[in-house]
CSV table of C-alpha atoms in Angstrom, one decimal:
chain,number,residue,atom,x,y,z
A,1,UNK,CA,44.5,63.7,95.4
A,2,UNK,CA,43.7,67.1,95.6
A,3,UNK,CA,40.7,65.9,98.7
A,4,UNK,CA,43.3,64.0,100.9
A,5,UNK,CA,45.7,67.4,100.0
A,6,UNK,CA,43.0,69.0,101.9
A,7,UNK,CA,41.8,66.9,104.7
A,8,UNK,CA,45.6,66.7,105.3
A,9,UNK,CA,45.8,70.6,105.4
A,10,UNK,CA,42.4,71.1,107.3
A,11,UNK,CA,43.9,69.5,110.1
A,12,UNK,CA,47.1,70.9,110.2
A,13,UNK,CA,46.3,74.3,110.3
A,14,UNK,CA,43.4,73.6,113.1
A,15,UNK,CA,45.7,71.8,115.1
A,16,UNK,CA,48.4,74.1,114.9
A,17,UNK,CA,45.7,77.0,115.5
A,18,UNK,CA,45.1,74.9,118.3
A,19,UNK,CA,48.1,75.1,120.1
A,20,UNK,CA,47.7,78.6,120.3
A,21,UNK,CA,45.3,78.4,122.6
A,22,UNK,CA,45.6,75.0,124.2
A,23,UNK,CA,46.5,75.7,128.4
A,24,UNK,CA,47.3,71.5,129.0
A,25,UNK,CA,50.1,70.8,128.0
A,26,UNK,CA,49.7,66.8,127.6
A,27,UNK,CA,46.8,68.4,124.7
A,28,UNK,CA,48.6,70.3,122.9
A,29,UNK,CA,51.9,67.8,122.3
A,30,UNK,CA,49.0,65.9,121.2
A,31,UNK,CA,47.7,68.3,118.7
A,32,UNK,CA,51.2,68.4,117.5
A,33,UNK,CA,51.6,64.7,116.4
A,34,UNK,CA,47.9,65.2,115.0
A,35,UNK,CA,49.8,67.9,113.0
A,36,UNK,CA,53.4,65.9,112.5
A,37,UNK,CA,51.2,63.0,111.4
A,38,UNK,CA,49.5,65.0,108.7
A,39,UNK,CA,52.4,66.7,107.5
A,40,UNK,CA,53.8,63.3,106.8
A,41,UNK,CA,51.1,62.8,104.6
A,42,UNK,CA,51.3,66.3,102.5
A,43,UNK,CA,55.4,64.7,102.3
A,44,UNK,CA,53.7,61.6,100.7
A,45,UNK,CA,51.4,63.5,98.5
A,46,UNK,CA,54.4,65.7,97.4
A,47,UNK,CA,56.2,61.9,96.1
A,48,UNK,CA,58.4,62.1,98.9
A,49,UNK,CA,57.3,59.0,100.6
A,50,UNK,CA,60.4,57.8,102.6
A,51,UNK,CA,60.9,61.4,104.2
A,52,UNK,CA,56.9,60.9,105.5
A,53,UNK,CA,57.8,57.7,107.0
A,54,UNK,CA,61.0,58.8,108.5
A,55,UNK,CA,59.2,61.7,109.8
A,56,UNK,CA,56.8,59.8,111.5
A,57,UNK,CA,59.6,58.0,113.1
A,58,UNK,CA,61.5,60.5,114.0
A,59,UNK,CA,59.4,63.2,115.0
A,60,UNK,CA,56.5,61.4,116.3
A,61,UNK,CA,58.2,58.7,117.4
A,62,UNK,CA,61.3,60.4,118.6
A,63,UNK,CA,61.0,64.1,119.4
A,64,UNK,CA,57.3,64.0,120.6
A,65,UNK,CA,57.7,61.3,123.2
A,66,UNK,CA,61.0,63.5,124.1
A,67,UNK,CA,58.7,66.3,124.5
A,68,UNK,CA,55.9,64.5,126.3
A,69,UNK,CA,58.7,62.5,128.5
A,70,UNK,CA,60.1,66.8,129.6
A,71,UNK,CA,56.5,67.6,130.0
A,72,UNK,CA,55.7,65.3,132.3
A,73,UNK,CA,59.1,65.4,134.2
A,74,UNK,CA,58.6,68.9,134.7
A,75,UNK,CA,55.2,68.9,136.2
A,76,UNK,CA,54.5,71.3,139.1
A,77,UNK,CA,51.1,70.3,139.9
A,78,UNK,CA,50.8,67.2,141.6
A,79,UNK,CA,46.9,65.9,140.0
A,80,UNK,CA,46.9,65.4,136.5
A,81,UNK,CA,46.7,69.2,134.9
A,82,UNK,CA,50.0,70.4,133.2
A,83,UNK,CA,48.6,73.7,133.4
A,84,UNK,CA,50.3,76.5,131.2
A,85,UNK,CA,49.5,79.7,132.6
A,86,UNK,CA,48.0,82.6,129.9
A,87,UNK,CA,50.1,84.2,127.4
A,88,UNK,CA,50.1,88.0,127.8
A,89,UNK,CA,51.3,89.6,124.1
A,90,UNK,CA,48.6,87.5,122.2
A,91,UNK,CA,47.6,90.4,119.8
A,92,UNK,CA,51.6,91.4,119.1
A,93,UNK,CA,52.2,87.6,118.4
A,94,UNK,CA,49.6,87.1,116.1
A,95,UNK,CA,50.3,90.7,114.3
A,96,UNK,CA,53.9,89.5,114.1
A,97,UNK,CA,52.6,86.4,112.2
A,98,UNK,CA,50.3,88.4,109.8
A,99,UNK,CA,53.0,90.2,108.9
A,100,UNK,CA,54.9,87.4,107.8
A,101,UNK,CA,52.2,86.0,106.6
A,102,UNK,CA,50.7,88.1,104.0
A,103,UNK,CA,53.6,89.2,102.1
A,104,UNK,CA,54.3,85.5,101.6
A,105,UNK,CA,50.7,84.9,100.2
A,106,UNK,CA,51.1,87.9,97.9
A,107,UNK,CA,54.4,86.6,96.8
A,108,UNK,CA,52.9,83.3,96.3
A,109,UNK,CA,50.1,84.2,94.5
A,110,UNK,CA,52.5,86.6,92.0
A,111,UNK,CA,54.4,83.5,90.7
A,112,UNK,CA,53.3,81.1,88.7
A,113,UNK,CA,55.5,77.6,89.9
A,114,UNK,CA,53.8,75.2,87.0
A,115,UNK,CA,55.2,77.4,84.2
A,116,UNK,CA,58.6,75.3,83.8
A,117,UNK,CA,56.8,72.1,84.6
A,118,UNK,CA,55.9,69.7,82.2
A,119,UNK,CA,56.3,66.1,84.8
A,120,UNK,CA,56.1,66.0,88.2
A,121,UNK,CA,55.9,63.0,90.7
A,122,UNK,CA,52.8,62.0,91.5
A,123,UNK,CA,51.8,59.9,94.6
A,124,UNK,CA,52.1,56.5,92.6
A,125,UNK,CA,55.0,57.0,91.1
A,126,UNK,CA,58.4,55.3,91.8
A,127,UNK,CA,59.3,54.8,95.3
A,128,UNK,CA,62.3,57.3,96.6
A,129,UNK,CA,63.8,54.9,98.9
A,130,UNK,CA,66.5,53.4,96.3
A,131,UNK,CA,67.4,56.6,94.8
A,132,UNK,CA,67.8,58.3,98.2
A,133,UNK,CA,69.8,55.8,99.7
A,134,UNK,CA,72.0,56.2,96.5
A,135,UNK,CA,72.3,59.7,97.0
A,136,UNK,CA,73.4,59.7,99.9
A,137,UNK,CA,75.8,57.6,99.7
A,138,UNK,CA,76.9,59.0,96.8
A,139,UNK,CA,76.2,63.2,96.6
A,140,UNK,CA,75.3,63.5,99.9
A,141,UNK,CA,78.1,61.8,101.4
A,142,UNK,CA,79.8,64.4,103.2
A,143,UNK,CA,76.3,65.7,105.0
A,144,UNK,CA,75.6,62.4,105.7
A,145,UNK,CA,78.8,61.8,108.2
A,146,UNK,CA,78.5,65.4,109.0
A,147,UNK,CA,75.2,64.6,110.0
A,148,UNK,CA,76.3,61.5,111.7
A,149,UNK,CA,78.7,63.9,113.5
A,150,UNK,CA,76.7,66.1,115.2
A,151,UNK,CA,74.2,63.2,116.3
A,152,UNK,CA,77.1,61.9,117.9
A,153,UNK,CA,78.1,65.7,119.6
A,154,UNK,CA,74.4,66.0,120.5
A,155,UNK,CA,74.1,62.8,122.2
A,156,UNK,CA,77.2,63.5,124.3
A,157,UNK,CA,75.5,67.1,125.2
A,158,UNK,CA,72.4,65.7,126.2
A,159,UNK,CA,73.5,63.1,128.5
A,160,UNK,CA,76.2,65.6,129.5
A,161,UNK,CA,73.7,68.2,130.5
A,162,UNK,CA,71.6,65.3,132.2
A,163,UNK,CA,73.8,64.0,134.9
A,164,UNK,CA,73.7,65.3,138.0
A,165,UNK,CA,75.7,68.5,139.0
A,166,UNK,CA,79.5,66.7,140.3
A,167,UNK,CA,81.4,68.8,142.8
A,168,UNK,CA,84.6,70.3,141.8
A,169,UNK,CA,87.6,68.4,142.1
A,170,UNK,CA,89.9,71.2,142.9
A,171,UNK,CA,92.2,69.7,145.0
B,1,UNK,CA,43.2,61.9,90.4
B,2,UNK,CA,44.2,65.6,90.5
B,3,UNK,CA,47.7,67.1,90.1
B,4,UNK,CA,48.2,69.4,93.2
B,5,UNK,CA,49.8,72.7,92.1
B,6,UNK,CA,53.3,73.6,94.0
B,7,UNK,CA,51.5,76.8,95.2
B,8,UNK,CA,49.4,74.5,97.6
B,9,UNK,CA,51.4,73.1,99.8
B,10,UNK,CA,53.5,76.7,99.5
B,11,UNK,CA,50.0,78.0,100.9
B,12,UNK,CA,49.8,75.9,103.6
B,13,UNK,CA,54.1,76.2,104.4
B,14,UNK,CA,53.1,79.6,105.1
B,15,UNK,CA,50.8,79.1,106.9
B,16,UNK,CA,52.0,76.8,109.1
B,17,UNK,CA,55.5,78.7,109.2
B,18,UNK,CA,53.2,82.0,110.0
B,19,UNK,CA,51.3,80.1,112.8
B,20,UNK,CA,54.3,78.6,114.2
B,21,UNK,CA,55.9,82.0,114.7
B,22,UNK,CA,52.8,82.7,116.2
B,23,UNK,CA,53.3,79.9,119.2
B,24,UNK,CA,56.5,81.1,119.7
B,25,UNK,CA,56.1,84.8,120.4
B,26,UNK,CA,52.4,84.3,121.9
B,27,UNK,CA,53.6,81.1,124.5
B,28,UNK,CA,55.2,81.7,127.9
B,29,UNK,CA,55.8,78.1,128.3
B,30,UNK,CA,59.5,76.6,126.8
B,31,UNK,CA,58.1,73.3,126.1
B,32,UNK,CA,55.3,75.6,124.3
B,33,UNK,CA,58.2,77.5,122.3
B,34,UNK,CA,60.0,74.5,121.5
B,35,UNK,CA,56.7,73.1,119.9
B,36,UNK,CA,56.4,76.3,117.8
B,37,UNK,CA,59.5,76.2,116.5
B,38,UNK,CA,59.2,72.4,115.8
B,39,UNK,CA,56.3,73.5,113.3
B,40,UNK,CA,58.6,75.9,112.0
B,41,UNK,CA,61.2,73.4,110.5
B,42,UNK,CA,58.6,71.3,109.4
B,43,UNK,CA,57.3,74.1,107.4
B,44,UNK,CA,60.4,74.8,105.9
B,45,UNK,CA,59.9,71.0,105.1
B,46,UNK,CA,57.0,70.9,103.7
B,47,UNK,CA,58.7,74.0,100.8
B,48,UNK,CA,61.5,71.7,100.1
B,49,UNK,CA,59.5,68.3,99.2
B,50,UNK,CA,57.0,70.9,97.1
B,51,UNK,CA,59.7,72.3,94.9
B,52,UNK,CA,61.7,68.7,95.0
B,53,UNK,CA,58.5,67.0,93.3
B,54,UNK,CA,60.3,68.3,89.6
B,55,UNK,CA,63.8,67.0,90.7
B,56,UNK,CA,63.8,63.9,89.7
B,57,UNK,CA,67.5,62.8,88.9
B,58,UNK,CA,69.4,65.2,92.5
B,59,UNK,CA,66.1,65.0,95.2
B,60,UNK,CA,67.9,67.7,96.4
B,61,UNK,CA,64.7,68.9,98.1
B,62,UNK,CA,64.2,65.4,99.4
B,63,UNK,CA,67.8,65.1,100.8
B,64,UNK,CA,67.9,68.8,102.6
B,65,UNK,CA,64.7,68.1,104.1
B,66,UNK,CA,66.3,64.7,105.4
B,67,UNK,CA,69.0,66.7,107.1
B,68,UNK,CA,66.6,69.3,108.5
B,69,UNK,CA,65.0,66.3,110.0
B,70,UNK,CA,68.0,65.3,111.6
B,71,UNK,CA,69.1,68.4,113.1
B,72,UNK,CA,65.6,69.5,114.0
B,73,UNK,CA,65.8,65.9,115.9
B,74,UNK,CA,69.3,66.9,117.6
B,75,UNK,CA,68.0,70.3,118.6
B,76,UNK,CA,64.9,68.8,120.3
B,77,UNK,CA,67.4,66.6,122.4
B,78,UNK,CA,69.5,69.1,123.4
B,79,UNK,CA,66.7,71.3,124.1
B,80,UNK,CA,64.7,69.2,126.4
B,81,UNK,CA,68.2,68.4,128.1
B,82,UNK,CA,68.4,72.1,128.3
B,83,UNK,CA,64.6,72.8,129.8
B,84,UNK,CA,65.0,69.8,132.7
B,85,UNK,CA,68.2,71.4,133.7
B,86,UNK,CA,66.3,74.9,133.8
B,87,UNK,CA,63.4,73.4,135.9
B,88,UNK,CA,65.8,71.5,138.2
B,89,UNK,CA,67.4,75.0,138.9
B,90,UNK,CA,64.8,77.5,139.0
B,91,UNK,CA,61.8,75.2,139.5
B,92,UNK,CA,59.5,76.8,136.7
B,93,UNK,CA,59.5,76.8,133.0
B,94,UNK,CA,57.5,80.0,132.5
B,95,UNK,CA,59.5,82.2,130.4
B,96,UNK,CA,58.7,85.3,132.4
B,97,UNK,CA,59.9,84.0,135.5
B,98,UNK,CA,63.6,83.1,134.4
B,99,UNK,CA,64.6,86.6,135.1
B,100,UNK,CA,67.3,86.1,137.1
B,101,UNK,CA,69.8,88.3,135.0
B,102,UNK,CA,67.8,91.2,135.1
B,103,UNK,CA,68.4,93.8,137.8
């Protein structure tokens, strides 16, 4: 378990290393499913398989073709380049992320998680599917129409924002 | 057949939250930014199903991750909405050049 835990993190972090410095723009959504895709196997790993599978569904399948449908709408160049022109504050950008980042390690590595710990899901263990959908229809319930809520208020803003601009109809 | 330790995939949140900020600050494209911060939330993900793997009876881990899913999913809607609507006007999507509110 602990290989696939790696492969699975190998690629994340290149990929996402990658889209630092990625200038086409097609490439770099496509880095970002490689990284979605692997993510949704660390959820797996973790025992959380129906969140992996809804996440390739809704993420790759959903957000990324979003994002690769506004990259392409938005394309200035007419041949194929997507071009993205150079970032200027590289070295503050990544400072900014050290600095975030290394306290975290350090905090990390200070606690010791398995202390309390005596069973945890492993990979093949029960599936989470019933007991979610239990949860959520139980615990959850409010979330869950909220959630349904501001699908709904988001759908209504998107195409809102997506029609063309109307006249006024002062009279 | 090894048992992962919750400080792994802690590790790697990090690092993917860290690197995420990263694309965001570093990026002068939106679609770039909005990518960035995707990683972000999926970072903060990754920490929930971690320390959700001892939750065996609530999944609460499991159930907040499903609803940052959702409204990570909502957000990339509205944002793309947003980002066609800022090309149509302005006819660019580098961040540098949507200064219009400056003097």
């Amino acid at each position: 378990m602990i290989i696939l835990f790696y492969i699975f993190s190998i690629f994340i972090i290149a990929s996402s290393t990658a889209l630092l410095f990625i200038k086409n723009l097609i490439h770099a959504a496509l880095m970002l499913i490689i990284a979605l895709v692997c993510i949704a196997g660390i959820f797996v790993l973790a025992g959380a398989d129906f969140l992996g599978m809804a996440q390739i569904m809704i993420y790759v399948g959903g957000v990324l073709v979003l994002v690769l449908f506004g990259i392409m709408l938005t394309n200035r160049t007419p041949e194929l380049q997507y071009p993205s022109s150079a970032s200027r504050n590289k070295v503050f950008g990544i400072l900014m992320a050290i600095f975030i980042l290394v306290p975290l390690l350090l905090l990390i590595h200070k606690i010791d998680f398995d202390h309390l710990v005596h069973q945890q899901r492993e990979v093949i263990g029960a599936s989470t599917l019933q007991q979610i959908g239990l949860l959520m229809m139980t615990k959850n319930i409010i979330a869950f129409e909220l959630a349904g809520i501001l699908l709904m208020v988001a759908l209504m803003g998107a195409s809102l924002l997506a029609l063309p601009t109307m006249k006024s109809i002062k009279k | 057949m090894g048992h992962i330790p919750t400080s792994y995939f802690l590790y790697l949140a990090a690092f993917v939250f860290a690197i995420g900020l990263a694309i965001v600050i570093v990026r002068r494209h939106a679609i770039m930014v909005l990518m960035g911060i995707e990683l972000m939330l999926n970072a903060a993900n990754i920490n929930l199903v971690a320390f959700s793997r001892t939750d065996h009876q609530l999944l609460q881990g499991q159930m907040l991750a499903i609803f940052v899913l959702v409204v990570a999913a909502a957000e990339a809607s509205i944002a793309l909405a947003l980002i066609i609507n800022v090309y149509k006007h302005f006819n660019t999507l580098q961040l540098d050049e949507l200064n219009h509110l400056k003097d």
